XYZ file of C-alpha atoms in Angstrom:
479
model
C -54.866 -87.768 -60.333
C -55.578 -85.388 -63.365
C -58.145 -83.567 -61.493
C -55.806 -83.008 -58.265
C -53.102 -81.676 -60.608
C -55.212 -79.440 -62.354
C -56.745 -78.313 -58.555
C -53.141 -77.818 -57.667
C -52.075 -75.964 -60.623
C -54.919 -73.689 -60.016
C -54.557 -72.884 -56.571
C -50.578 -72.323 -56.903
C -51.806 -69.955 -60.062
C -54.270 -67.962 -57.985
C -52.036 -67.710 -55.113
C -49.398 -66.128 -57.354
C -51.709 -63.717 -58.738
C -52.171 -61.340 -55.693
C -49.737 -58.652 -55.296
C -47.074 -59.125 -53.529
C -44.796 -56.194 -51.837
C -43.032 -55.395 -48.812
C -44.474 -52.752 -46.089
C -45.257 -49.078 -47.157
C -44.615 -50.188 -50.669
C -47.030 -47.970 -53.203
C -49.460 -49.505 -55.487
C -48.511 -48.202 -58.119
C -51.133 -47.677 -61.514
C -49.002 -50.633 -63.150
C -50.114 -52.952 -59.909
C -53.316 -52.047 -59.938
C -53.658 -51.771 -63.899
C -55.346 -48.677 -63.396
C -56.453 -47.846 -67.436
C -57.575 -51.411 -67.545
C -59.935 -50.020 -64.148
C -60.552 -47.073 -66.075
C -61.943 -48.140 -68.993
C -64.567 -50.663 -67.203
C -65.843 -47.860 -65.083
C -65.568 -45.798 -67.559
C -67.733 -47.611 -70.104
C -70.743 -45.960 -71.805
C -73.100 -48.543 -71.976
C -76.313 -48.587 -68.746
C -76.732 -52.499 -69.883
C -76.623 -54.458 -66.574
C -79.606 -55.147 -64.244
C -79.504 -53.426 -60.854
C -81.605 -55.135 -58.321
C -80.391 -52.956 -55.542
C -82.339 -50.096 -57.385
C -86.119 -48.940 -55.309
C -89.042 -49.969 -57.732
C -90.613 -47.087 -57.466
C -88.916 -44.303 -59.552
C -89.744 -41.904 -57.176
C -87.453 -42.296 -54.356
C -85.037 -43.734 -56.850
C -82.442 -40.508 -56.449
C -83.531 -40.050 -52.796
C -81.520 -43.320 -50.832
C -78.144 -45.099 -52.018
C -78.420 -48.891 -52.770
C -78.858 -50.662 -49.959
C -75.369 -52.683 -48.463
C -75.943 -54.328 -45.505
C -72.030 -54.965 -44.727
C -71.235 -51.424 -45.379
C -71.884 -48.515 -42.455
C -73.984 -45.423 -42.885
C -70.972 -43.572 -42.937
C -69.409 -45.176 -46.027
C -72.566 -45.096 -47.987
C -73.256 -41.407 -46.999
C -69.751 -40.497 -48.344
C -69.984 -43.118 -51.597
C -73.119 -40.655 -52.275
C -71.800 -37.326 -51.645
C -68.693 -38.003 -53.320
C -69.153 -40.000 -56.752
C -65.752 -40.377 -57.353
C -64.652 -41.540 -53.893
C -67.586 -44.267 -55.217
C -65.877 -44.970 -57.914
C -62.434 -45.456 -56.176
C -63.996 -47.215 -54.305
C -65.513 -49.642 -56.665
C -62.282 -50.341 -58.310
C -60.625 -51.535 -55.155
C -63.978 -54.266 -54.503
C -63.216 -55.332 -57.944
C -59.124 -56.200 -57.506
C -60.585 -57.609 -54.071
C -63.397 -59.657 -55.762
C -60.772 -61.607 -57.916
C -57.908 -62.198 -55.311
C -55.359 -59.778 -56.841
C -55.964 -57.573 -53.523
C -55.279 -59.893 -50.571
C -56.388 -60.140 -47.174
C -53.399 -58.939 -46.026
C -53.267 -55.126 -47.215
C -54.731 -52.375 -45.372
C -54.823 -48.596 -46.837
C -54.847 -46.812 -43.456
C -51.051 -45.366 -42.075
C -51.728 -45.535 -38.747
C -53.279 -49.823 -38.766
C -51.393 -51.084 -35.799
C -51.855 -54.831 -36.288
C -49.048 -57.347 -37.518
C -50.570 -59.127 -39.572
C -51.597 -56.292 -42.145
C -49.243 -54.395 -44.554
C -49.825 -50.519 -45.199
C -49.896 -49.936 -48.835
C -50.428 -46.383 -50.063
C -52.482 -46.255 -53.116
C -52.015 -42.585 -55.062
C -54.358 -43.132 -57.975
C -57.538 -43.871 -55.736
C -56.799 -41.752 -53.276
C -57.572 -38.371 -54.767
C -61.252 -38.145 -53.498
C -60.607 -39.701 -50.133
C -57.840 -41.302 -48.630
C -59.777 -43.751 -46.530
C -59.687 -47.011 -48.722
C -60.559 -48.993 -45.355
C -58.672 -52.238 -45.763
C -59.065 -55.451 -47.797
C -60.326 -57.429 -44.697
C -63.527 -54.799 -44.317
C -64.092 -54.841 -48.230
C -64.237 -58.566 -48.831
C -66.810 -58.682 -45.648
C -68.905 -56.042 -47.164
C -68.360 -57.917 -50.613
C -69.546 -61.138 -48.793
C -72.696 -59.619 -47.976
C -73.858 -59.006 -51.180
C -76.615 -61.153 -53.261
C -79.745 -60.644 -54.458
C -82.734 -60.400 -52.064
C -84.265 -64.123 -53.462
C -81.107 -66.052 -52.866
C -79.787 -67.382 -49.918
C -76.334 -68.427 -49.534
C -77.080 -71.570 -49.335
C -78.449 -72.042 -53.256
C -76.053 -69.435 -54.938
C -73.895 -70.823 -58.073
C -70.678 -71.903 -57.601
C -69.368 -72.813 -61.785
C -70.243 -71.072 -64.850
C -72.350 -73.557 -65.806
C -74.687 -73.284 -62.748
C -74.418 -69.288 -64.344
C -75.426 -70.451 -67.790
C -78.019 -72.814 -66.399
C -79.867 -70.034 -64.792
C -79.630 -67.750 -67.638
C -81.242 -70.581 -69.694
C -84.207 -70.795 -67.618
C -84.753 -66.818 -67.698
C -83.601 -65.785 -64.365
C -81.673 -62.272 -64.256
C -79.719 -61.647 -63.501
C -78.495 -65.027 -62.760
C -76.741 -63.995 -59.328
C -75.407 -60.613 -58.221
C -72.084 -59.296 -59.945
C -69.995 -60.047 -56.883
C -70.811 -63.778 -57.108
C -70.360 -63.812 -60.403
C -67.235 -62.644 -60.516
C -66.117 -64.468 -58.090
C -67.009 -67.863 -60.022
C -65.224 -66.667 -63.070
C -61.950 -66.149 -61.304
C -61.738 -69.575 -59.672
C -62.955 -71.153 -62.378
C -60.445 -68.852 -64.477
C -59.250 -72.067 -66.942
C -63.290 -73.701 -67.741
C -63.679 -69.110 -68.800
C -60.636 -68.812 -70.838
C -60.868 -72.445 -72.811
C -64.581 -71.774 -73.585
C -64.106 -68.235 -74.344
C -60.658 -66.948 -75.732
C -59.630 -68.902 -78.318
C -56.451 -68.889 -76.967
C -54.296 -71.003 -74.470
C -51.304 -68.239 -73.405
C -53.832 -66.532 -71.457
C -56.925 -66.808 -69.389
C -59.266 -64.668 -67.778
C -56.810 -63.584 -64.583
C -54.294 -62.623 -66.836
C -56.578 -59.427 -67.825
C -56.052 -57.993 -64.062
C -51.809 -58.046 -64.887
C -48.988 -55.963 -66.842
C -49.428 -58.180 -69.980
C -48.640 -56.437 -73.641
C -52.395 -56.160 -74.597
C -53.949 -53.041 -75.060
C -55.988 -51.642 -71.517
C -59.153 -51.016 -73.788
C -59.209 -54.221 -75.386
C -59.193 -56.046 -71.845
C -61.964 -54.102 -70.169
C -64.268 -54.727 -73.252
C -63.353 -58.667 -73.225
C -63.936 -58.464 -69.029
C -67.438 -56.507 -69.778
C -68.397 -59.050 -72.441
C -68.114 -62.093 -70.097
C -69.848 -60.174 -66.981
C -72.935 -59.379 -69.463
C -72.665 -63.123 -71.200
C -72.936 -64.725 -67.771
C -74.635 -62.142 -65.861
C -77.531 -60.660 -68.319
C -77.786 -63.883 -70.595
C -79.963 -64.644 -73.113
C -79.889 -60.826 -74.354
C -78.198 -59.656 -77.100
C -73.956 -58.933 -75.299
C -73.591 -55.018 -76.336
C -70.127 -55.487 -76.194
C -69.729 -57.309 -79.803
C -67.551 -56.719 -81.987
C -66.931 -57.872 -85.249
C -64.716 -60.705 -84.049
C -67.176 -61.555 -81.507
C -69.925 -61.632 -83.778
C -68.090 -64.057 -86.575
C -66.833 -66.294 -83.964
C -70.249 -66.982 -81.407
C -69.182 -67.581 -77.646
C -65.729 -65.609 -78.037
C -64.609 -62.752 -76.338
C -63.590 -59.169 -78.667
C -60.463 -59.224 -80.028
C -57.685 -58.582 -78.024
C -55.179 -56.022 -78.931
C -51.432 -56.759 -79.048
C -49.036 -53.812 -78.045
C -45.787 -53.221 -79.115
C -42.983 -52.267 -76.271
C -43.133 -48.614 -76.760
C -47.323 -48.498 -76.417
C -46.991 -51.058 -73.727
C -44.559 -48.004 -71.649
C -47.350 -45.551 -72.309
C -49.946 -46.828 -70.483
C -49.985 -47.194 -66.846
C -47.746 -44.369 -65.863
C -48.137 -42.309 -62.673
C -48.115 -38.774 -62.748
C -45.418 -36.934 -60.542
C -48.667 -35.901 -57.655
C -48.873 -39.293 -57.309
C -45.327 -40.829 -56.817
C -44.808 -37.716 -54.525
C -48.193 -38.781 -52.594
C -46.502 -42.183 -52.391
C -43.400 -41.157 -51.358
C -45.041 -38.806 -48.450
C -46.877 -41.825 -46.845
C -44.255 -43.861 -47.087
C -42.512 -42.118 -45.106
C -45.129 -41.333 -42.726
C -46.025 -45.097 -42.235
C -42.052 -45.806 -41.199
C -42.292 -42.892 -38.848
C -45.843 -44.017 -37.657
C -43.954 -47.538 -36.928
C -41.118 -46.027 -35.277
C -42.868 -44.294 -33.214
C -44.793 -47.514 -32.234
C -42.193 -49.206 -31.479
C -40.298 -46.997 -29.285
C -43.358 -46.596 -27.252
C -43.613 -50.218 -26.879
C -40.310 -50.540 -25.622
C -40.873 -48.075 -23.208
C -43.883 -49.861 -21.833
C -41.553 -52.770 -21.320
C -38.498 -51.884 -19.416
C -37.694 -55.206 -18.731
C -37.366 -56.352 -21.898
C -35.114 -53.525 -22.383
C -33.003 -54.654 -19.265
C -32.880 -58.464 -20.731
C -31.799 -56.410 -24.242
C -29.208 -54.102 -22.477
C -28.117 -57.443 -20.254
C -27.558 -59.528 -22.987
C -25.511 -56.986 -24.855
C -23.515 -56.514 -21.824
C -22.286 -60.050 -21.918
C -19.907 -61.536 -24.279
C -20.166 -65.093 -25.256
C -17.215 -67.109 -23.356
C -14.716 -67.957 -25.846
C -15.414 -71.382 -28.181
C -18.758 -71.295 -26.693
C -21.428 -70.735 -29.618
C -24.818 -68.816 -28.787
C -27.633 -71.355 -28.412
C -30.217 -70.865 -31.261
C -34.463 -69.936 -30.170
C -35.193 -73.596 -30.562
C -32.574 -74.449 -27.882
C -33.388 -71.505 -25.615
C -36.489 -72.549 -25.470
C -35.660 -76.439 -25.001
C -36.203 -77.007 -21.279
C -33.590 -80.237 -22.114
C -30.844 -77.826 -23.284
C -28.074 -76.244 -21.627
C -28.826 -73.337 -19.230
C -28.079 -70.116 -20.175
C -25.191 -68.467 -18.555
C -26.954 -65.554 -17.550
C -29.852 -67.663 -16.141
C -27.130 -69.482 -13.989
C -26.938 -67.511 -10.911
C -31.131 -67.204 -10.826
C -31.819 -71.060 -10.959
C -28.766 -71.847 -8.732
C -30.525 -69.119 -5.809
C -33.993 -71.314 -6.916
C -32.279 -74.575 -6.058
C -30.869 -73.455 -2.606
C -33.851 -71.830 -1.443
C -35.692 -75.292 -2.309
C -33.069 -77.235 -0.307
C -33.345 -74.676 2.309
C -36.825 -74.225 3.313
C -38.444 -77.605 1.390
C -41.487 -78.629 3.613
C -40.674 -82.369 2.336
C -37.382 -82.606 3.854
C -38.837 -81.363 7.584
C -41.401 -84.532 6.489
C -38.890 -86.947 6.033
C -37.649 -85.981 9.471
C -40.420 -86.304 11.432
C -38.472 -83.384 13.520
C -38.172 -79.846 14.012
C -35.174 -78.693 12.864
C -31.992 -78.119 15.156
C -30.490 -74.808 15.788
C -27.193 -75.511 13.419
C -30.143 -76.248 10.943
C -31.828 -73.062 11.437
C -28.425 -71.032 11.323
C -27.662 -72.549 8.178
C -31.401 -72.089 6.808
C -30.873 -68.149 7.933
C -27.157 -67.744 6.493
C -28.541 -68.972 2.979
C -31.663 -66.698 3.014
C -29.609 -64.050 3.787
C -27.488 -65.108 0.706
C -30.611 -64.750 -1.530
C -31.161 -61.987 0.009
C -28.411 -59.878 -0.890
C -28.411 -61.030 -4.203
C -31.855 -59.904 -4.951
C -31.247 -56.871 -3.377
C -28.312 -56.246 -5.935
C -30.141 -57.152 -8.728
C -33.687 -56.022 -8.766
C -34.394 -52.709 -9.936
C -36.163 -50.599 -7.274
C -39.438 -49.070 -8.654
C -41.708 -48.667 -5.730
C -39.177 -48.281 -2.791
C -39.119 -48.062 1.518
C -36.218 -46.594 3.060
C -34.464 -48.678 5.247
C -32.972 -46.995 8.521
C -29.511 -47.651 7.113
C -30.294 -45.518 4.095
C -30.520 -48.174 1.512
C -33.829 -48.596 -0.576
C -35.843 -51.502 -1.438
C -38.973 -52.510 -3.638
C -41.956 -53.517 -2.170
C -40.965 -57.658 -3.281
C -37.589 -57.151 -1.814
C -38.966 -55.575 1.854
C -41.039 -58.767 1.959
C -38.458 -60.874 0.913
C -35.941 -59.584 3.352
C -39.601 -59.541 6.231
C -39.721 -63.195 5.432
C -36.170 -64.542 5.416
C -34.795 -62.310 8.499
C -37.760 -62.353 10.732
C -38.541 -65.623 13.176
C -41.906 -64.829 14.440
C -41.252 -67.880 17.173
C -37.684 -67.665 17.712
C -38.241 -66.547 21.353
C -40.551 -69.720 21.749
C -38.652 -72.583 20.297
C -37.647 -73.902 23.244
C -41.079 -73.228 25.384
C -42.909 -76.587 26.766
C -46.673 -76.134 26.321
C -49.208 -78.130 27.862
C -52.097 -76.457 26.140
C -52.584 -78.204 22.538
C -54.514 -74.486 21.158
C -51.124 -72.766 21.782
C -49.003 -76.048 20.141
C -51.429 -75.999 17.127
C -51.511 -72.492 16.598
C -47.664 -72.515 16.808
C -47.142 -75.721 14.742
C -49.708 -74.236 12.170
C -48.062 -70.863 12.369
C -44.501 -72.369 12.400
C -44.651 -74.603 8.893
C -47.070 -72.417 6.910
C -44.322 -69.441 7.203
C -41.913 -72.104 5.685
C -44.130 -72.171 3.259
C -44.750 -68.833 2.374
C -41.005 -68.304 2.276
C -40.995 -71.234 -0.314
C -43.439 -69.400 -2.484
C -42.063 -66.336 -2.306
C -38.941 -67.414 -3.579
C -40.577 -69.183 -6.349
C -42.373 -66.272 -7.369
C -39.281 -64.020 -7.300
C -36.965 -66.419 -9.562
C -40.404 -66.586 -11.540
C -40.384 -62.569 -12.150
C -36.547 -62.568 -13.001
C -36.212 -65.714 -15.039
C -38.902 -66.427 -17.818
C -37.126 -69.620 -18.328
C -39.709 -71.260 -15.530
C -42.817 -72.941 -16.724
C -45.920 -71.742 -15.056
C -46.739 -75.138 -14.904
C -43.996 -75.932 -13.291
C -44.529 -73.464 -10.543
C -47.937 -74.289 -10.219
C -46.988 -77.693 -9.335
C -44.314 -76.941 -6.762
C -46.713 -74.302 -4.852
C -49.242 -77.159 -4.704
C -46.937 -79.372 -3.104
C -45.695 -77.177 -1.159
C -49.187 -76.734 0.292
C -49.991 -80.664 0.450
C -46.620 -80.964 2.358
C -46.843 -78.253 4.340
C -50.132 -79.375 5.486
C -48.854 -83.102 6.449
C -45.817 -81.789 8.048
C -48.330 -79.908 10.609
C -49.979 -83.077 11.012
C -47.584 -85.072 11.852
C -45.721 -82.483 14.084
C -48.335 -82.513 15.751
C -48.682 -86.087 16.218
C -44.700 -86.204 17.370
């Protein structure tokens, strides 16, 4: 129970750490803790073990390190440009620990939902292109040493330690390592600080110690775990009187904790410029998705149009999409033209008669049709239209529609006696599976102006349409 608390504690605790901030919001040098950056880049001393380094000394200046999750591209312009490398570098680390999320990209113009745009002023001077967080934690993921697999890299510090004991270093690459650390931020901070206000995430965040202080304590425990048993160059006299601990760590007062951290006015105008560009950029996007959906805009404009009937309250998305909740008002009319058409030309109620249907029938069947008719003709929004000969226009669905439900390709026939069975096959077959089609067809129209219908549900009344269709051939033909 202790353990699943402490697991719990952790995870809420890491899951707090990232930064958190709404879309187009800067990160600013107090998010990113850009001196504390600074000052581990910075740093003087060439002390860690680089395995990505050629042996041979020759070619050493003549190729960058090899990354295998990173393109040619990026590692052409992390050469040319050392400080873009650098930038670079200090965005992997915030990545590497969690306080950059998955969920960040750097690039205006990202069109997915599921990423915020986050201009980033202070490492954006060389080049602007940060990528995003996804890309860097995939290219982070694909670094380790050449002689271990993924399956047999550490996982605690004490797999680190273990490692170090037996004389293999580095003990795992610096990615890994870090990595470990930061999960297991509690085991680094209670066998290393001295302290129990703060552990090793805390470093990464606006806290009142000195930025220097923190990336000498953070260099300390990458050599102590990384480069172990050697001699940490990053001692200091509190380190050295107190074996295992980190430096000291350098309270500030309110005033020095104001001065560090501060952007410069080139970068809060950078910010403010890309800001604005990103809402534009999303604008934009927008608009031009609405115009690549004009019926959405109709069912927008429609609903608009209509006023809720007094004392009647708007039905919430859970009961709009309940197919056991009231109908809509303006889905009414749509599902009531369904529901005719389905009494009208229903292949299962010519089976249940066992007859072909009498003329009043058939004058009833046409006056309805005609009904739909008209009201589809009123309501559908001509894109691709015929002239009619009376002058009015209609879409390519509605000249079929209107084909379908006027037209009776056997009217002249319905009363002829044939002795030949082709002819009364060929008519009986003919006859039915025009019913049919009209059935469809009026299915698929209510289907195109009413997304309330389930394409399951059409799919199932097309097929038995068809099953019924087919039996009420057979047994028409058997009458």
């Amino acid at each position: 129970m202790a353990t699943q608390k402490a697991n719990n504690s952790s995870f809420a605790r890491r899951k707090a750490f990232a930064i958190k901030h709404q879309e187009a919001e800067p990160l600013t040098r107090r998010d990113l803790q850009y001196d504390f950056l600074h000052h581990i880049f910075a740093a003087q001393e060439r002390v860690f073990t680089d395995t990505t380094l050629p042996s041979s000394t020759e070619d050493s200046g003549s190729r960058p390190p090899s990354l295998s999750g990173t393109s040619m591209a990026l590692r052409d312009k992390m050469q040319e440009t050392p400080a873009f490398a650098t930038d670079f570098a200090k965005m992997s680390l915030l990545a590497n620990v969690g306080r950059v999320n998955t969920t960040m990209t750097f690039l205006p113009e990202m069109r997915t939902a599921l990423r915020t745009y986050h201009p980033v002023p202070s490492l954006q001077k060389a080049d602007a292109n940060l990528q995003d967080a996804p890309r860097i934690k995939n290219i982070l993921k694909a670094c380790r040493l050449k002689n271990e697999a993924t399956t047999n890299m550490p996982v605690t510090p004490a797999e680190l330690r273990a490692r170090a004991a037996t004389g293999v270093v580095p003990s795992t690459s610096i990615v890994n390592l870090l990595f470990v650390l930061s999960n297991h931020f509690t085991t680094v901070a209670h066998d290393h600080f001295g302290r129990l206000e703060i552990d090793l995430l805390d470093l990464f965040l606006p806290i009142k110690i000195s930025s220097l202080s923190r990336a000498r304590a953070f260099l300390w425990l990458a050599f102590h775990y990384h480069e172990a048993p050697s001699v940490n160059p990053f001692d200091d006299d509190h380190a050295r009187q107190n074996v295992g601990r980190i430096p000291e760590l350098v309270i500030l007062s309110e005033k020095e904790f104001e001065q560090e951290n501060v952007d410069p006015e080139d970068e809060r105008d950078y910010a403010t410029k890309m800001t604005k560009l990103r809402m534009e950029f999303l604008a934009k996007n927008a608009q031009a998705t609405e115009s690549n959906n004009p019926k959405d805009r109709k069912g927008i404009a429609k609903s608009k149009a209509k006023a809720s009937p007094p004392g009647r309250s708007i039905p919430t998305k859970r009961e709009r999409s309940d197919p056991d909740s009231s109908v809509e008002e303006g889905n009414a009319e749509e599902i009531d033209q369904l529901s005719i058409a389905l009494h009208v030309v229903s292949p299962l109620a010519l089976l249940m008669s066992r007859s072909r249907p009498t003329p009043a029938e058939t004058t009833t069947e046409r006056s309805n049709a005609a009904r739909i008719s008209r009201a589809l003709l009123e309501s559908s929004t001509p894109h691709a239209s015929i002239r009619h000969s009376n002058g009015t226009h209609r879409s390519i669905l509605q000249q079929a529609w209107h084909v379908v439900t006027s037209v009776d390709a056997f009217f002249d026939s319905d009363e002829e006696e044939s002795t030949n069975p082709h002819v009364t096959l060929t008519q009986c077959v003919s006859k039915y599976w025009l019913i049919f089609t009209r059935a469809s067809l009026l299915t698929l129209v209510s289907v195109s102006r009413s997304e309330r219908v389930q394409v399951n549900i059409v799919i199932a009344f097309l097929t038995t349409n068809f099953v019924s269709t087919s039996w009420t051939c057979i047994i028409q033909l058997s009458v």
